[in-house]
Amino acid sequence: MTPLLSVNNLTYCKKHKPWFGKKEIFRLAPVSFELRSGETMAIIGENGSGKSLLAKLLVGVERPTSGSMQLNGEPLESRQRKQRYRAIRMIFQHSKESLNPARPLGSILDETLQLNTTLSESERKQKIAQTLVQVGMLPEHQYFYRHMLSEGQRQRATVARALILNPQVLVADEPFAALDPSVRSQTVNLLMGLQRDLGLGFIFISHNLGIVRHISDRILVLADGNVVESGKTDVIFNWPKSEYTQRLVYAHQALVSR
Amino acid sequence: MPKSSFYEEEPFPSPVRQTWNEFRRNHIALLGLWCLAFFVLLSIFGPILSPYSALEQNTDAILLPPAWEPNGSTPFLFGTDSLGRDLLTRVVNGCRITFGASLILVLVAMLIGCAIGAFAGMSRGIRASVINHLLDAIMAIPTLLLAIIVVAILGTGLVNSMWAIALALVPQFVHQTRDVTRREFQKEYVTAVRLDGAGNTRIFFFSILPNMIEMLVVQATMALSIAILDITALGFLNLGAQSPSPELGAMLSDALETAYIAPWSIALPGAAIFLMVLSINLVGDGLRTALRNRLTQ
């Protein structure tokens, strides 16, 4: 069975040469992994370890220096940009920032549909209402501007925006970071339920190892742009190999057992 | 928009509505808005209502004082000037010319400035700074001086002075638009739209322009008051609109000869200019405050 998404030796190298001072280089060392449909993969690591960059490379905001990605065995080239954008959707970290303040939610979702589908206006309206219900909002919310929505609703809105094109892979950059515990567990359940229903591949970045342990099947540990360790969640949590992972896991366990 | 029935006890105004609510709390600005609306209506319908033409000379009623003076007469409500032309008609027509010309030239300057600014904001590197600073030299010269130079080259006239002032107003629009475009393009919602497959042009018109409209309105009101003052100044110096035309500045310079015997022929057009600029400045100031309050909420 071909994996849904496979990533081979993806690297990224950014040279920043200021006129004065030292030149800085940030690089992401070769990253390879495979994701099956219905599978959840978590990316963990410290701040500045390249997690968000990896997410941006996956969805196509940044271009990798070398390496390749395949979706369902077909290579993702820059030629079929639209297809790629449609298949791999991103949920942003700051849900507030990712919604346009001057447009109501319905028109934001409508633009996504206009650009990517050939649906008629009434079909689009129906699809928007349906997607909003799917993520646990009301069809009336399409007339709301972003400042009228609560933080949890905004998060749902960004999920709706990612889901509305029926993607195959969802990439989420710390989707739960800014939420309070009850809304966070609601969102986690929402995403898990959607994944079960739709068979999505789900890649998410999180600092919260409790959630990672709860929902992910596999884990990728990053440190300074290098892949330290990757494997099944159980294995990583119970028998961490590298010292870096050990420290992360022990820090989490120390918090939980206290 | 169908009214949402769910959270009816809590009103959720749209951004424009919010700005209006903030604006309404400022009574002086609201007064300015009424005054401005009066001038707009006056310049549209005023000339239709007045019984005289602006150039019609009533030789039997020369230098007649306004109707509230002891020897004034009601048919000429604001009195007449040294050629027996009805002053009220001339002021109304003057409002139309001065206000209308300023409005048109501000719109032209805004369109040109926005286009250049959007282009500069979306391009990178050397090209961006060339476009952005192309017209900066103009900003160093005062508007009026620049207008005089242009008029000296092209010749006097209302249209030439309009071009000159529009040219002088373009750079500030370029800078404002470019700054906002730059800033907004870095935001996450633009990345999100880009991931939907939108190109730069579409992003500008559909995502950034709605966020920019209020800034443009504020900027345009400021530019409008400058434009009115400049047009009247050029008219007064006989470089803009020429003498028989009832442009307010040209009227002032005409009336200067008879200032001592007929002070009303200076005071009334002057008052019209003053009220127009004052109301525009009040509205602009109120809008800016409303916008700031809305954004800090």
Coordinates of C-alpha atoms in Angstrom, one line a residue:
Chain A
M1 CA 0.0 0.0 0.0
T2 CA 1.4 3.4 -1.0
P3 CA 1.6 5.9 1.8
L4 CA -0.6 9.0 1.6
L5 CA 2.3 11.4 2.0
S6 CA 6.0 10.4 1.8
V7 CA 8.8 12.9 2.4
N8 CA 12.3 12.0 1.2
N9 CA 15.4 13.8 2.4
L10 CA 13.8 17.2 2.6
T11 CA 16.3 19.9 3.4
Y12 CA 16.1 23.6 3.7
C13 CA 18.9 26.1 4.0
K14 CA 18.5 29.8 4.6
K15 CA 21.5 32.0 4.4
H16 CA 20.9 35.4 5.9
K17 CA 23.7 37.8 5.0
P18 CA 23.4 41.1 6.7
W19 CA 25.7 43.9 5.5
F20 CA 27.4 44.1 8.9
G21 CA 27.9 41.4 11.4
K22 CA 28.1 37.6 11.2
K23 CA 26.2 35.7 8.6
E24 CA 23.5 33.4 10.0
I25 CA 22.6 30.1 8.6
F26 CA 19.5 28.2 9.5
R27 CA 19.2 24.7 8.0
L28 CA 16.8 21.9 8.3
A29 CA 18.7 18.6 7.9
P30 CA 17.3 15.9 5.7
V31 CA 13.9 14.9 7.0
S32 CA 12.2 11.7 5.8
F33 CA 8.9 10.2 6.9
E34 CA 5.8 8.5 5.6
L35 CA 2.2 9.2 6.6
R36 CA -0.6 6.8 5.9
S37 CA -4.2 7.9 5.6
G38 CA -6.0 8.1 9.0
E39 CA -2.7 8.3 10.7
T40 CA -1.6 11.1 13.1
M41 CA 1.9 12.3 13.3
A42 CA 3.2 14.7 15.9
I43 CA 6.3 16.9 15.6
I44 CA 7.8 17.9 18.8
G45 CA 10.9 19.8 19.8
E46 CA 12.1 23.0 21.4
N47 CA 11.4 26.5 20.1
G48 CA 13.5 27.3 17.1
S49 CA 14.1 23.6 16.2
G50 CA 12.5 24.0 12.8
K51 CA 9.0 22.6 13.5
S52 CA 7.1 25.5 12.0
L53 CA 9.5 25.6 9.1
L54 CA 8.8 21.9 8.4
A55 CA 5.1 22.6 8.4
K56 CA 5.6 25.5 6.0
L57 CA 7.6 23.3 3.7
L58 CA 4.9 20.7 3.7
V59 CA 2.0 23.0 2.8
G60 CA 4.1 25.0 0.3
V61 CA 4.6 28.4 1.9
E62 CA 8.4 27.9 1.7
R63 CA 10.3 26.0 -0.9
P64 CA 12.6 23.2 0.1
T65 CA 16.3 23.5 -1.0
S66 CA 16.4 19.8 -2.0
G67 CA 14.4 16.6 -1.5
S68 CA 11.0 15.5 -2.7
M69 CA 7.5 14.8 -1.5
Q70 CA 5.0 12.4 -2.9
L71 CA 1.3 12.4 -2.4
N72 CA -0.3 9.0 -3.1
G73 CA 2.9 8.0 -4.9
E74 CA 2.8 11.0 -7.3
P75 CA 5.5 13.7 -6.9
L76 CA 4.4 17.1 -5.7
E77 CA 5.9 19.6 -8.2
S78 CA 5.5 23.3 -8.2
R79 CA 3.7 22.9 -11.5
Q80 CA 0.5 21.6 -9.9
R81 CA 0.5 24.2 -7.1
K82 CA -3.2 24.4 -6.9
Q83 CA -3.7 20.6 -6.6
R84 CA -1.2 20.6 -3.8
Y85 CA -2.8 23.4 -2.0
R86 CA -6.1 21.6 -2.3
A87 CA -4.7 18.3 -1.0
I88 CA -2.6 19.5 1.9
R89 CA -4.3 22.2 4.0
M90 CA -2.9 24.1 7.0
I91 CA -4.4 25.1 10.3
F92 CA -2.6 28.1 11.5
Q93 CA -1.3 28.7 15.0
H94 CA -2.8 32.1 15.5
S95 CA -6.4 31.7 14.4
K96 CA -7.1 35.4 15.0
E97 CA -4.3 36.5 12.6
S98 CA -5.3 34.0 9.9
L99 CA -8.8 35.5 9.5
N100 CA -9.2 38.7 7.6
P101 CA -10.5 41.4 10.0
A102 CA -12.5 43.2 7.3
R103 CA -14.5 40.3 5.9
P104 CA -17.1 38.1 7.4
L105 CA -16.4 34.4 7.8
G106 CA -18.7 33.4 5.0
S107 CA -16.9 35.5 2.4
I108 CA -13.5 34.2 3.5
L109 CA -14.7 30.6 3.1
D110 CA -16.4 31.6 -0.2
E111 CA -13.2 32.9 -1.6
T112 CA -11.5 29.6 -0.9
L113 CA -14.2 27.8 -2.7
Q114 CA -14.2 30.2 -5.6
L115 CA -10.5 29.8 -6.2
N116 CA -10.5 26.0 -6.0
T117 CA -13.8 24.7 -7.2
T118 CA -16.3 25.2 -9.9
L119 CA -19.4 25.2 -7.7
S120 CA -22.2 27.6 -8.4
E121 CA -23.1 30.3 -5.9
S122 CA -25.9 28.4 -4.2
E123 CA -23.8 25.2 -4.0
R124 CA -21.0 27.2 -2.4
K125 CA -23.5 28.6 0.2
Q126 CA -24.7 25.2 1.0
K127 CA -21.2 23.8 1.3
I128 CA -20.2 26.7 3.7
A129 CA -23.2 26.0 5.9
Q130 CA -22.5 22.3 5.9
T131 CA -18.8 22.7 6.8
L132 CA -19.6 25.2 9.6
V133 CA -22.0 22.6 11.1
Q134 CA -19.4 19.9 10.6
V135 CA -16.9 21.8 12.9
G136 CA -19.6 22.5 15.4
M137 CA -20.5 26.1 14.5
L138 CA -23.8 27.5 13.3
P139 CA -24.6 28.4 9.7
E140 CA -25.3 31.9 11.0
H141 CA -21.7 32.3 11.9
Q142 CA -20.9 33.0 8.3
Y143 CA -22.1 36.6 8.8
F144 CA -19.8 37.1 11.7
Y145 CA -16.5 39.1 11.5
R146 CA -13.5 37.8 13.3
H147 CA -13.8 40.1 16.3
M148 CA -17.3 38.8 17.0
L149 CA -16.0 35.2 17.4
S150 CA -14.5 33.8 20.5
E151 CA -11.1 32.2 20.5
G152 CA -12.4 28.7 20.3
Q153 CA -14.8 29.6 17.5
R154 CA -12.0 31.2 15.6
Q155 CA -10.0 28.0 15.9
R156 CA -13.0 26.1 14.6
A157 CA -13.3 28.6 11.7
T158 CA -9.7 27.9 10.7
V159 CA -10.4 24.2 10.9
A160 CA -13.5 24.8 8.7
R161 CA -11.4 26.7 6.2
A162 CA -8.9 23.8 6.0
L163 CA -11.6 21.2 5.7
I164 CA -13.9 22.9 3.2
L165 CA -11.8 21.6 0.2
N166 CA -11.9 18.0 1.4
P167 CA -8.2 17.7 1.8
Q168 CA -6.2 14.5 2.3
V169 CA -3.6 15.8 4.7
L170 CA -4.0 18.4 7.4
V171 CA -1.0 20.2 8.8
A172 CA -1.6 22.1 12.0
D173 CA 0.9 24.4 13.6
E174 CA 0.3 24.3 17.4
P175 CA -3.5 24.4 16.9
F176 CA -4.1 24.1 20.7
A177 CA -1.6 26.5 22.1
A178 CA -3.8 29.5 22.8
L179 CA -6.9 27.6 24.0
D180 CA -8.1 27.1 27.5
P181 CA -8.2 23.4 28.7
S182 CA -11.9 22.8 28.0
V183 CA -12.0 24.3 24.6
R184 CA -8.7 22.6 23.9
S185 CA -10.1 19.2 24.6
Q186 CA -13.2 20.1 22.5
T187 CA -11.0 21.0 19.6
V188 CA -8.9 17.8 20.1
N189 CA -12.0 15.7 20.1
L190 CA -13.4 17.6 17.0
L191 CA -10.2 17.0 15.1
M192 CA -10.0 13.3 16.1
G193 CA -13.7 12.8 15.2
L194 CA -13.2 14.4 11.8
Q195 CA -10.1 12.4 11.1
R196 CA -12.0 9.2 11.9
D197 CA -14.9 10.2 9.7
L198 CA -12.9 11.5 6.7
G199 CA -9.7 9.4 6.9
L200 CA -7.4 12.3 6.9
G201 CA -3.7 12.2 7.4
F202 CA -2.9 14.6 10.2
I203 CA 0.4 16.2 11.0
F204 CA 0.5 18.5 14.0
I205 CA 3.1 20.4 16.0
S206 CA 2.6 20.7 19.7
H207 CA 4.4 21.5 22.9
N208 CA 1.8 19.7 24.9
L209 CA 3.1 16.1 25.3
G210 CA -0.1 15.1 27.0
I211 CA -2.1 15.7 23.9
V212 CA 0.7 14.3 21.7
R213 CA 0.6 11.1 23.7
H214 CA -3.2 11.0 23.5
I215 CA -3.8 11.4 19.8
S216 CA -0.7 10.7 17.8
D217 CA 0.3 7.4 16.3
R218 CA 3.9 8.5 15.5
I219 CA 6.3 11.1 16.7
L220 CA 9.1 13.0 15.0
V221 CA 11.5 14.8 17.4
L222 CA 13.4 17.8 16.1
A223 CA 16.3 19.6 17.6
D224 CA 18.2 22.4 15.9
G225 CA 16.9 21.4 12.5
N226 CA 17.9 17.8 12.9
V227 CA 15.7 14.8 13.3
V228 CA 16.7 13.3 16.6
E229 CA 14.3 10.5 16.8
S230 CA 11.2 9.2 15.1
G231 CA 8.9 6.2 15.8
K232 CA 5.7 5.0 17.4
T233 CA 4.4 7.1 20.2
D234 CA 4.5 4.2 22.7
V235 CA 8.1 3.4 22.0
I236 CA 9.2 7.0 22.2
F237 CA 7.5 7.7 25.4
N238 CA 8.5 4.5 27.1
W239 CA 12.0 3.9 25.7
P240 CA 13.4 7.2 24.5
K241 CA 16.8 6.6 22.9
S242 CA 18.4 10.0 22.7
E243 CA 19.2 12.1 25.6
Y244 CA 17.2 15.0 24.2
T245 CA 14.0 13.0 23.9
Q246 CA 14.6 11.6 27.4
R247 CA 14.7 15.1 28.8
L248 CA 11.6 16.1 27.0
V249 CA 9.7 13.0 28.2
Y250 CA 10.9 13.2 31.8
A251 CA 10.0 16.9 31.9
H252 CA 6.5 16.0 30.9
Q253 CA 6.2 13.1 33.3
A254 CA 7.6 15.2 36.2
L255 CA 4.8 17.7 35.5
V256 CA 2.1 15.0 35.2
S257 CA 3.0 13.0 38.3
R258 CA 3.3 16.0 40.5
Chain B
M1 CA -27.6 40.2 5.2
P2 CA -30.2 38.2 7.0
K3 CA -30.2 39.1 10.6
S4 CA -28.8 36.3 12.7
S5 CA -31.4 35.4 15.2
F6 CA -29.2 33.5 17.7
Y7 CA -27.3 36.1 19.8
E8 CA -29.9 38.8 19.3
E9 CA -29.4 40.4 22.7
E10 CA -25.8 41.1 21.8
P11 CA -25.3 43.3 18.7
F12 CA -22.3 42.5 16.6
P13 CA -21.5 45.4 14.4
S14 CA -19.4 45.1 11.3
P15 CA -16.1 47.1 11.2
V16 CA -17.6 50.0 9.2
R17 CA -20.6 50.1 11.6
Q18 CA -18.2 50.1 14.6
T19 CA -16.3 53.1 13.2
W20 CA -19.6 54.9 12.6
N21 CA -20.7 54.2 16.3
E22 CA -17.4 55.5 17.5
F23 CA -17.7 58.5 15.2
R24 CA -21.2 59.3 16.4
R25 CA -20.0 59.7 19.9
N26 CA -18.0 62.7 18.9
H27 CA -20.6 65.5 18.6
I28 CA -18.4 68.1 17.1
A29 CA -17.3 65.8 14.3
L30 CA -20.9 64.9 13.7
L31 CA -21.7 68.6 13.4
G32 CA -18.8 68.8 10.9
L33 CA -20.3 65.9 8.9
W34 CA -23.7 67.7 8.7
C35 CA -22.0 70.8 7.6
L36 CA -20.1 68.8 4.9
A37 CA -23.3 67.1 3.8
F38 CA -24.8 70.6 3.4
F39 CA -22.0 71.7 1.2
V40 CA -22.2 68.6 -0.9
L41 CA -26.0 69.1 -1.4
L42 CA -25.3 72.8 -2.1
S43 CA -22.8 72.1 -4.8
I44 CA -25.1 69.6 -6.4
F45 CA -28.4 71.3 -6.3
G46 CA -27.6 75.0 -5.3
P47 CA -27.1 76.4 -8.9
I48 CA -30.5 74.9 -9.9
L49 CA -32.3 76.7 -7.1
S50 CA -30.8 80.2 -7.5
P51 CA -32.8 82.5 -9.8
Y52 CA -29.9 84.4 -11.2
S53 CA -26.9 83.2 -13.3
A54 CA -23.5 83.7 -11.7
L55 CA -22.4 86.1 -14.5
E56 CA -25.6 88.1 -14.8
Q57 CA -25.0 91.8 -14.1
N58 CA -27.8 93.8 -12.6
T59 CA -26.8 97.4 -13.4
D60 CA -29.5 98.9 -11.3
A61 CA -28.3 97.2 -8.1
I62 CA -24.6 97.7 -7.8
L63 CA -22.8 97.1 -4.5
L64 CA -26.1 96.4 -2.7
P65 CA -25.4 95.3 0.9
P66 CA -26.9 92.0 2.3
A67 CA -30.5 91.8 3.1
W68 CA -30.0 92.2 6.8
E69 CA -28.5 95.6 6.4
P70 CA -30.9 98.6 6.6
N71 CA -30.5 99.5 2.9
G72 CA -30.3 95.9 1.6
S73 CA -33.1 94.2 -0.4
T74 CA -34.5 90.7 -0.2
P75 CA -34.2 89.7 -3.9
F76 CA -30.4 89.9 -3.4
L77 CA -30.0 88.0 -0.1
F78 CA -26.2 88.3 0.2
G79 CA -26.0 91.6 -1.7
T80 CA -24.3 92.3 -5.0
D81 CA -20.7 93.0 -6.0
S82 CA -19.2 95.9 -7.9
L83 CA -20.7 94.7 -11.2
G84 CA -24.1 94.0 -9.8
R85 CA -23.8 90.2 -9.7
D86 CA -25.8 88.4 -7.1
L87 CA -23.4 87.3 -4.4
L88 CA -25.4 84.4 -3.1
T89 CA -25.6 82.8 -6.5
R90 CA -21.8 83.4 -6.9
V91 CA -21.0 81.9 -3.6
V92 CA -23.2 78.8 -4.3
N93 CA -21.6 78.4 -7.7
G94 CA -18.2 79.1 -6.2
C95 CA -18.7 76.3 -3.7
R96 CA -19.6 74.0 -6.5
I97 CA -16.4 74.9 -8.5
T98 CA -14.0 74.9 -5.5
F99 CA -15.4 71.9 -3.7
G100 CA -16.1 69.9 -6.8
A101 CA -12.7 70.6 -8.3
S102 CA -11.0 69.7 -5.1
L103 CA -13.0 66.5 -4.8
I104 CA -12.1 65.4 -8.3
L105 CA -8.4 66.2 -8.0
V106 CA -8.2 64.3 -4.6
L107 CA -9.9 61.3 -6.2
V108 CA -7.5 61.4 -9.1
A109 CA -4.5 61.8 -6.8
M110 CA -5.9 58.9 -4.6
L111 CA -6.3 56.6 -7.6
I112 CA -2.8 57.3 -9.0
G113 CA -1.2 57.2 -5.5
C114 CA -2.9 54.0 -4.5
A115 CA -2.0 52.2 -7.7
I116 CA 1.7 53.2 -7.4
G117 CA 1.7 52.5 -3.7
A118 CA 0.2 49.0 -4.1
F119 CA 2.7 48.3 -6.8
A120 CA 5.5 49.4 -4.6
G121 CA 4.2 47.5 -1.6
M122 CA 4.0 44.3 -3.6
S123 CA 7.3 44.4 -5.3
R124 CA 10.6 43.8 -3.6
G125 CA 14.1 45.2 -3.6
I126 CA 15.4 48.0 -5.7
R127 CA 12.3 48.3 -7.8
A128 CA 10.2 48.8 -4.7
S129 CA 12.3 51.7 -3.5
V130 CA 12.5 53.3 -6.9
I131 CA 8.7 53.3 -7.2
N132 CA 8.3 54.3 -3.6
H133 CA 10.7 57.2 -3.7
L134 CA 10.0 58.3 -7.3
L135 CA 7.8 61.2 -6.3
D136 CA 9.5 62.0 -3.0
A137 CA 11.4 65.0 -4.4
I138 CA 7.9 66.5 -4.9
M139 CA 7.2 66.2 -1.2
A140 CA 10.1 68.5 -0.4
I141 CA 8.5 71.4 -2.3
P142 CA 5.4 73.0 -0.8
T143 CA 2.3 72.2 -2.7
L144 CA 1.6 75.8 -3.6
L145 CA 5.1 76.5 -4.9
L146 CA 4.9 73.4 -7.1
A147 CA 1.5 74.5 -8.4
I148 CA 2.9 77.9 -9.3
I149 CA 5.8 76.2 -11.2
V150 CA 3.4 74.0 -13.1
V151 CA 1.1 76.9 -13.9
A152 CA 4.1 78.9 -15.1
I153 CA 4.9 76.1 -17.5
L154 CA 1.4 75.1 -18.6
G155 CA -0.3 78.5 -18.3
T156 CA -3.0 79.7 -15.9
G157 CA -6.4 78.1 -15.6
L158 CA -8.5 76.0 -13.3
V159 CA -7.7 72.7 -14.9
N160 CA -3.9 73.3 -14.9
S161 CA -4.0 74.2 -11.3
M162 CA -5.9 71.1 -10.6
W163 CA -3.3 69.0 -12.3
A164 CA -0.6 70.7 -10.3
I165 CA -2.2 70.2 -6.9
A166 CA -3.1 66.5 -7.8
L167 CA 0.5 65.9 -8.6
A168 CA 1.6 67.4 -5.4
L169 CA -0.8 65.2 -3.4
V170 CA 0.1 61.9 -5.0
P171 CA 3.3 61.1 -2.9
Q172 CA 1.5 61.0 0.5
F173 CA -1.0 58.5 -0.9
V174 CA 1.9 56.4 -2.3
H175 CA 3.6 56.3 1.0
Q176 CA 0.5 55.4 3.0
T177 CA -0.7 52.7 0.6
R178 CA 2.7 51.2 0.4
D179 CA 3.2 51.1 4.1
V180 CA -0.2 49.4 4.7
T181 CA 0.2 47.0 1.8
R182 CA 3.7 46.0 3.1
R183 CA 2.4 45.5 6.6
E184 CA -0.7 43.6 5.7
F185 CA 1.2 41.3 3.3
Q186 CA 3.2 39.9 6.2
K187 CA 0.1 38.9 8.1
E188 CA -1.0 35.4 8.4
Y189 CA -4.4 35.9 6.7
V190 CA -2.6 36.7 3.5
T191 CA -0.5 33.5 3.7
A192 CA -3.8 31.7 4.3
V193 CA -5.3 33.2 1.1
R194 CA -2.2 32.5 -0.8
L195 CA -2.5 28.9 0.2
D196 CA -5.9 29.0 -1.3
G197 CA -4.2 29.7 -4.6
A198 CA -4.8 33.5 -4.8
G199 CA -2.4 35.6 -6.8
N200 CA -1.0 39.0 -5.7
T201 CA -3.6 41.1 -7.6
R202 CA -6.5 39.1 -6.1
I203 CA -5.0 39.3 -2.6
F204 CA -4.7 43.1 -2.9
F205 CA -8.2 43.7 -4.1
F206 CA -10.1 41.2 -2.1
S207 CA -8.1 40.9 1.2
I208 CA -6.1 44.0 1.7
L209 CA -8.2 46.7 0.1
P210 CA -11.1 46.1 2.5
N211 CA -8.7 46.7 5.4
M212 CA -7.4 49.9 3.8
I213 CA -10.5 51.8 2.9
E214 CA -10.8 53.6 6.2
M215 CA -7.1 54.7 6.1
L216 CA -7.8 56.0 2.6
V217 CA -10.9 57.9 3.7
V218 CA -9.0 59.6 6.5
Q219 CA -6.1 60.5 4.2
A220 CA -8.5 61.8 1.5
T221 CA -10.3 64.1 3.9
M222 CA -6.9 65.6 4.9
A223 CA -5.9 65.9 1.3
L224 CA -9.3 67.5 0.5
S225 CA -8.8 70.4 2.9
I226 CA -5.3 71.0 1.5
A227 CA -6.7 71.0 -2.0
I228 CA -9.5 73.5 -1.2
L229 CA -7.0 75.9 0.3
D230 CA -4.6 75.5 -2.6
I231 CA -7.2 76.0 -5.3
T232 CA -8.5 79.1 -3.6
A233 CA -5.0 80.4 -3.1
L234 CA -4.2 79.9 -6.7
G235 CA -7.4 81.6 -7.7
F236 CA -6.6 84.5 -5.4
L237 CA -3.2 84.9 -7.0
N238 CA -4.9 84.9 -10.5
L239 CA -3.0 81.7 -11.4
G240 CA -5.9 79.3 -11.1
A241 CA -9.5 80.0 -12.1
Q242 CA -9.7 83.4 -14.0
S243 CA -11.7 86.4 -13.0
P244 CA -15.3 86.1 -14.3
S245 CA -15.5 82.6 -13.0
P246 CA -17.2 82.4 -9.6
E247 CA -14.4 80.4 -8.0
L248 CA -14.1 81.4 -4.3
G249 CA -10.5 82.5 -4.4
A250 CA -11.0 84.4 -7.7
M251 CA -14.0 86.1 -6.1
L252 CA -11.9 87.2 -3.1
S253 CA -9.3 88.8 -5.3
D254 CA -12.0 90.5 -7.4
A255 CA -13.6 91.9 -4.3
L256 CA -10.3 93.2 -2.9
E257 CA -10.6 96.5 -4.8
T258 CA -13.9 97.3 -3.2
A259 CA -13.0 95.9 0.2
Y260 CA -13.7 99.1 2.1
I261 CA -17.0 100.0 0.6
A262 CA -18.3 96.4 0.3
P263 CA -16.7 94.3 3.0
W264 CA -19.5 91.6 2.6
S265 CA -18.2 90.7 -0.8
I266 CA -15.0 89.5 0.8
A267 CA -16.5 88.2 4.1
L268 CA -19.1 85.9 2.6
P269 CA -16.9 83.9 0.1
G270 CA -14.2 83.8 2.9
A271 CA -16.8 82.4 5.3
A272 CA -17.7 79.8 2.8
I273 CA -14.1 78.7 2.4
F274 CA -13.6 78.7 6.2
L275 CA -16.7 76.6 6.9
M276 CA -15.8 74.1 4.2
V277 CA -12.3 73.6 5.4
L278 CA -13.4 73.5 9.0
S279 CA -16.1 70.9 8.5
I280 CA -13.7 68.7 6.4
N281 CA -11.0 68.9 9.1
L282 CA -13.5 68.1 11.8
V283 CA -14.8 65.1 10.0
G284 CA -11.2 63.9 9.2
D285 CA -10.2 64.4 12.8
G286 CA -13.3 62.6 14.1
L287 CA -12.7 59.7 11.7
R288 CA -9.1 59.3 12.8
T289 CA -10.0 59.3 16.5
A290 CA -12.9 56.8 15.8
L291 CA -10.5 54.6 13.9
R292 CA -7.9 54.7 16.7
N293 CA -10.5 53.9 19.3
R294 CA -11.8 51.0 17.3
L295 CA -8.4 49.5 16.8
T296 CA -7.3 49.8 20.5
Q297 CA -10.5 48.2 21.7

